[in-house]
CSV table of C-alpha atoms in Angstrom, one decimal:
chain,number,residue,atom,x,y,z
A,15,ARG,CA,0.0,0.1,0.0
A,16,LYS,CA,1.3,3.4,-0.9
A,17,GLU,CA,2.0,5.8,2.1
A,18,VAL,CA,0.0,8.6,0.3
A,19,GLU,CA,-2.7,7.7,-2.0
A,20,GLN,CA,-4.7,10.0,-4.4
A,21,ASP,CA,-7.2,9.5,-7.1
A,22,PRO,CA,-5.3,10.5,-10.2
A,23,GLY,CA,-8.3,11.9,-11.9
A,24,PRO,CA,-8.7,13.8,-14.2
A,25,PHE,CA,-11.4,15.7,-12.7
A,26,ASN,CA,-13.0,17.7,-15.5
A,27,VAL,CA,-15.3,20.5,-14.1
A,28,PRO,CA,-16.9,23.6,-15.6
A,29,GLU,CA,-15.8,27.1,-14.5
A,30,GLY,CA,-17.7,28.1,-11.4
A,31,ALA,CA,-18.0,24.5,-10.1
A,32,THR,CA,-17.1,23.3,-6.7
A,33,VAL,CA,-14.7,20.3,-6.7
A,34,ALA,CA,-13.1,18.3,-3.9
A,35,PHE,CA,-10.1,16.0,-3.7
A,36,ASN,CA,-9.3,13.5,-1.0
A,37,CYS,CA,-6.0,12.0,0.0
A,38,THR,CA,-5.5,9.1,2.3
A,39,TYR,CA,-2.3,8.4,4.3
A,40,SER,CA,-1.2,5.1,5.9
A,41,ASN,CA,1.0,6.2,8.7
A,42,SER,CA,-1.0,7.2,11.8
A,43,ALA,CA,2.1,8.9,13.2
A,44,SER,CA,2.0,11.5,10.4
A,45,GLN,CA,2.5,14.9,11.7
A,46,SER,CA,2.0,17.7,9.1
A,47,PHE,CA,0.0,17.9,5.9
A,48,PHE,CA,0.1,20.1,2.9
A,49,TRP,CA,-1.2,20.6,-0.5
A,50,TYR,CA,1.0,21.6,-3.3
A,51,ARG,CA,0.0,22.5,-6.8
A,52,GLN,CA,1.9,21.5,-10.0
A,53,ASP,CA,1.4,22.9,-13.4
A,54,CYS,CA,2.2,20.8,-16.3
A,55,ARG,CA,6.0,20.0,-16.5
A,56,LYS,CA,6.7,22.7,-13.9
A,57,GLU,CA,7.9,22.5,-10.3
A,58,PRO,CA,5.5,22.0,-7.5
A,59,LYS,CA,4.6,24.9,-5.3
A,60,LEU,CA,3.1,25.0,-1.9
A,61,LEU,CA,-0.7,25.7,-2.1
A,62,MET,CA,-1.5,25.6,1.6
A,63,SER,CA,-0.9,23.8,4.9
A,64,VAL,CA,-3.6,21.6,6.4
A,65,TYR,CA,-4.4,22.2,10.0
A,66,SER,CA,-6.3,20.0,12.4
A,67,SER,CA,-9.2,22.4,12.7
A,68,GLY,CA,-9.5,23.0,8.9
A,69,ASN,CA,-8.4,26.0,7.2
A,70,GLU,CA,-9.4,28.3,4.4
A,71,ASP,CA,-7.6,30.5,1.8
A,72,GLY,CA,-9.8,32.4,-0.4
A,73,ARG,CA,-11.7,29.7,-2.6
A,74,PHE,CA,-9.6,26.9,-1.1
A,75,THR,CA,-10.5,25.0,2.0
A,76,ALA,CA,-8.5,22.2,3.4
A,77,GLN,CA,-9.5,19.7,6.1
A,78,LEU,CA,-7.8,17.0,8.1
A,79,ASN,CA,-9.5,13.8,9.5
A,80,ARG,CA,-6.9,12.1,11.7
A,81,ALA,CA,-9.3,9.3,12.8
A,82,SER,CA,-9.9,8.2,9.1
A,83,GLN,CA,-6.4,9.3,8.0
A,84,TYR,CA,-7.3,11.5,5.2
A,85,ILE,CA,-7.0,15.1,4.0
A,86,SER,CA,-9.2,17.0,1.7
A,87,LEU,CA,-9.1,20.0,-0.6
A,88,LEU,CA,-12.2,21.9,-1.6
A,89,ILE,CA,-12.1,24.5,-4.5
A,90,ARG,CA,-15.0,26.7,-4.9
A,91,ASP,CA,-15.9,28.8,-7.9
A,92,SER,CA,-13.4,27.0,-10.0
A,93,LYS,CA,-11.3,29.1,-12.5
A,94,LEU,CA,-9.6,28.1,-15.7
A,95,SER,CA,-6.3,28.9,-13.9
A,96,ASP,CA,-7.0,26.3,-11.3
A,97,SER,CA,-6.3,23.6,-14.0
A,98,ALA,CA,-3.2,21.7,-12.5
A,99,THR,CA,-2.2,18.7,-10.6
A,100,TYR,CA,-2.7,18.8,-6.9
A,101,LEU,CA,-0.2,16.9,-4.7
A,102,CYS,CA,-1.0,15.8,-1.3
A,103,VAL,CA,2.0,15.8,1.1
A,104,VAL,CA,2.5,14.2,4.4
A,105,THR,CA,5.3,14.2,6.9
A,106,TYR,CA,6.0,12.1,9.9
A,107,ASN,CA,9.4,13.3,10.9
A,108,THR,CA,11.4,16.4,10.5
A,109,ASP,CA,13.3,15.2,7.5
A,110,LYS,CA,11.0,13.9,5.0
A,111,LEU,CA,8.0,14.9,2.9
A,112,ILE,CA,6.0,12.0,1.3
A,113,PHE,CA,4.3,13.1,-1.9
A,114,GLY,CA,1.2,11.5,-3.3
A,115,THR,CA,1.1,11.0,-7.1
A,116,GLY,CA,-1.3,13.9,-7.6
A,117,THR,CA,-4.9,14.5,-8.8
A,118,ARG,CA,-5.3,16.3,-12.1
A,119,LEU,CA,-8.0,19.0,-12.3
A,120,GLN,CA,-9.1,20.4,-15.6
A,121,VAL,CA,-11.5,23.3,-15.6
A,122,PHE,CA,-13.2,24.0,-18.8
A,123,PRO,CA,-15.1,27.1,-20.0
B,5,GLU,CA,14.7,37.0,-5.9
B,6,ALA,CA,14.6,34.0,-3.7
B,7,GLN,CA,15.0,30.9,-6.0
B,8,VAL,CA,16.5,27.5,-6.6
B,9,THR,CA,18.3,27.1,-9.9
B,10,GLN,CA,19.1,23.9,-11.8
B,11,ASN,CA,21.2,23.4,-14.8
B,12,PRO,CA,20.8,22.1,-17.4
B,13,ARG,CA,17.1,22.2,-17.8
B,14,TYR,CA,17.1,19.5,-20.5
B,15,LEU,CA,19.6,16.9,-21.3
B,16,ILE,CA,19.9,14.1,-23.7
B,17,THR,CA,22.8,11.8,-23.2
B,18,VAL,CA,23.9,8.2,-23.8
B,19,THR,CA,24.3,5.3,-21.5
B,20,GLY,CA,27.4,5.3,-19.4
B,21,LYS,CA,28.4,9.0,-20.1
B,22,LYS,CA,28.9,10.7,-16.7
B,23,LEU,CA,26.9,13.7,-16.0
B,24,THR,CA,26.2,16.3,-13.4
B,25,VAL,CA,23.2,18.4,-12.8
B,26,THR,CA,23.9,21.4,-10.7
B,27,CYS,CA,21.5,22.9,-8.1
B,28,SER,CA,22.0,26.2,-6.3
B,29,GLN,CA,19.8,28.1,-3.9
B,30,ASN,CA,20.2,31.8,-2.6
B,31,MET,CA,18.0,31.7,0.5
B,32,ASN,CA,20.7,30.3,2.9
B,33,HIS,CA,18.7,27.1,3.4
B,34,GLU,CA,20.3,24.2,5.4
B,35,TYR,CA,18.2,21.5,4.0
B,36,MET,CA,18.4,20.5,0.3
B,37,SER,CA,17.2,17.4,-1.6
B,38,TRP,CA,16.9,15.9,-5.0
B,39,TYR,CA,13.8,14.2,-6.3
B,40,ARG,CA,12.8,12.4,-9.5
B,41,GLN,CA,9.3,12.5,-10.8
B,42,ASP,CA,7.9,9.5,-13.0
B,43,PRO,CA,4.4,9.0,-14.3
B,44,GLY,CA,2.3,7.1,-11.8
B,45,LEU,CA,5.0,7.1,-9.2
B,46,GLY,CA,5.0,10.7,-8.1
B,47,LEU,CA,8.0,12.5,-6.5
B,48,ARG,CA,10.5,10.3,-4.9
B,49,GLN,CA,13.4,11.5,-3.0
B,50,ILE,CA,16.9,10.5,-4.2
B,51,TYR,CA,19.2,12.1,-1.6
B,52,TYR,CA,19.0,14.8,0.9
B,53,SER,CA,21.4,17.0,2.9
B,54,MET,CA,20.8,18.8,6.2
B,55,ASN,CA,23.9,20.8,6.0
B,56,VAL,CA,27.3,21.2,4.6
B,57,GLU,CA,29.1,17.8,4.4
B,58,VAL,CA,26.0,16.1,5.6
B,59,THR,CA,24.2,13.9,3.0
B,60,ASP,CA,22.0,10.9,3.3
B,61,LYS,CA,20.1,8.5,1.1
B,62,GLY,CA,16.5,9.0,0.2
B,63,ASP,CA,14.2,6.4,-1.2
B,64,VAL,CA,15.8,5.8,-4.5
B,65,PRO,CA,19.6,6.5,-4.3
B,66,GLU,CA,20.9,3.7,-6.5
B,67,GLY,CA,22.9,5.1,-9.4
B,68,TYR,CA,23.2,8.6,-7.9
B,69,LYS,CA,25.8,10.5,-5.9
B,70,VAL,CA,25.7,13.9,-4.3
B,71,SER,CA,27.9,16.3,-2.6
B,72,ARG,CA,27.4,19.3,-0.3
B,73,LYS,CA,30.7,21.2,-0.1
B,74,GLU,CA,29.0,24.7,0.1
B,75,LYS,CA,25.7,25.6,1.7
B,76,ARG,CA,24.2,27.0,-1.6
B,77,ASN,CA,25.2,24.0,-3.9
B,78,PHE,CA,24.0,20.5,-4.1
B,79,PRO,CA,24.9,18.8,-7.2
B,80,LEU,CA,23.5,15.5,-8.5
B,81,ILE,CA,25.9,13.1,-10.2
B,82,LEU,CA,25.2,10.2,-12.4
B,83,GLU,CA,28.5,8.3,-12.7
B,84,SER,CA,27.1,5.9,-15.3
B,85,PRO,CA,23.6,6.8,-16.4
B,86,SER,CA,21.2,4.1,-17.6
B,87,PRO,CA,17.9,4.4,-19.6
B,88,ASN,CA,16.0,3.7,-16.3
B,89,GLN,CA,17.2,7.1,-15.0
B,90,THR,CA,15.3,8.9,-17.7
B,91,SER,CA,13.1,11.1,-15.6
B,92,LEU,CA,12.2,14.7,-14.5
B,93,TYR,CA,14.5,15.7,-11.7
B,94,PHE,CA,13.8,18.4,-9.1
B,95,CYS,CA,16.2,20.1,-6.6
B,96,ALA,CA,14.5,21.5,-3.5
B,97,SER,CA,15.6,23.5,-0.4
B,98,ARG,CA,14.1,24.6,2.8
B,99,PRO,CA,15.3,26.0,6.1
B,100,PHE,CA,15.9,23.4,8.8
B,101,PRO,CA,14.7,23.4,11.3
B,102,GLY,CA,11.8,25.5,10.1
B,103,THR,CA,8.7,26.7,11.5
B,104,SER,CA,6.9,25.1,8.6
B,105,PHE,CA,9.1,22.6,6.9
B,106,GLY,CA,6.4,21.8,4.3
B,107,THR,CA,7.4,25.1,2.6
B,108,GLN,CA,9.9,23.5,0.3
B,109,TYR,CA,11.2,25.5,-2.7
B,110,PHE,CA,11.7,23.6,-5.9
B,111,GLY,CA,14.0,24.3,-8.8
B,112,PRO,CA,12.5,24.5,-12.2
B,113,GLY,CA,13.4,20.8,-13.1
B,114,THR,CA,15.8,19.1,-15.4
B,115,ARG,CA,14.3,16.7,-17.9
B,116,LEU,CA,17.0,14.0,-18.5
B,117,THR,CA,16.7,11.4,-21.3
B,118,VAL,CA,19.4,8.6,-21.3
B,119,LEU,CA,19.5,6.7,-24.6
């Protein structure tokens, strides 16, 4: 079983739609959680951290469920520019980030 | 501008011909690492370094070497490249310890093809 699992997608949604991705992790000792965004053939960039109480950044909401060992990312009012691959990242020590394989989002007009 | 740079960005080479991919960061970060990204496998860590002269293996170190003689530079060396090392490579850096060590800065990537 992979340490971090994501549905690869693609999720094809129209502009203005709300879309949600989940990510599951296998190590219950995982400490920190993040969502990264990666545009095609470019470097990943941090989108947002995920806090236990859930957090919001504009149209993006991240949630953590430690009991079920998953994190989620909700995007409201999707824009064309949101088209990208979203990487779930989990850490369980101070050295290492474990990346999921990513979920691809395609927003169409 | 804070950044991580990599060179070359694209490289096509042949089996067995030694190559080096350079990585440099200007943020005075202690922690640097190399990843490779392959379809369906995601980003996998090759090597990392927590400071000058301190390096350690990641998940897929076979066939690679690194060195950290200066804080800003972390070159990746393929002594005898093979076709299974064809991949997209990213260098990354972050402060260590950091208040938010998920904030990792990536270089623009090096697309390597080994024939």
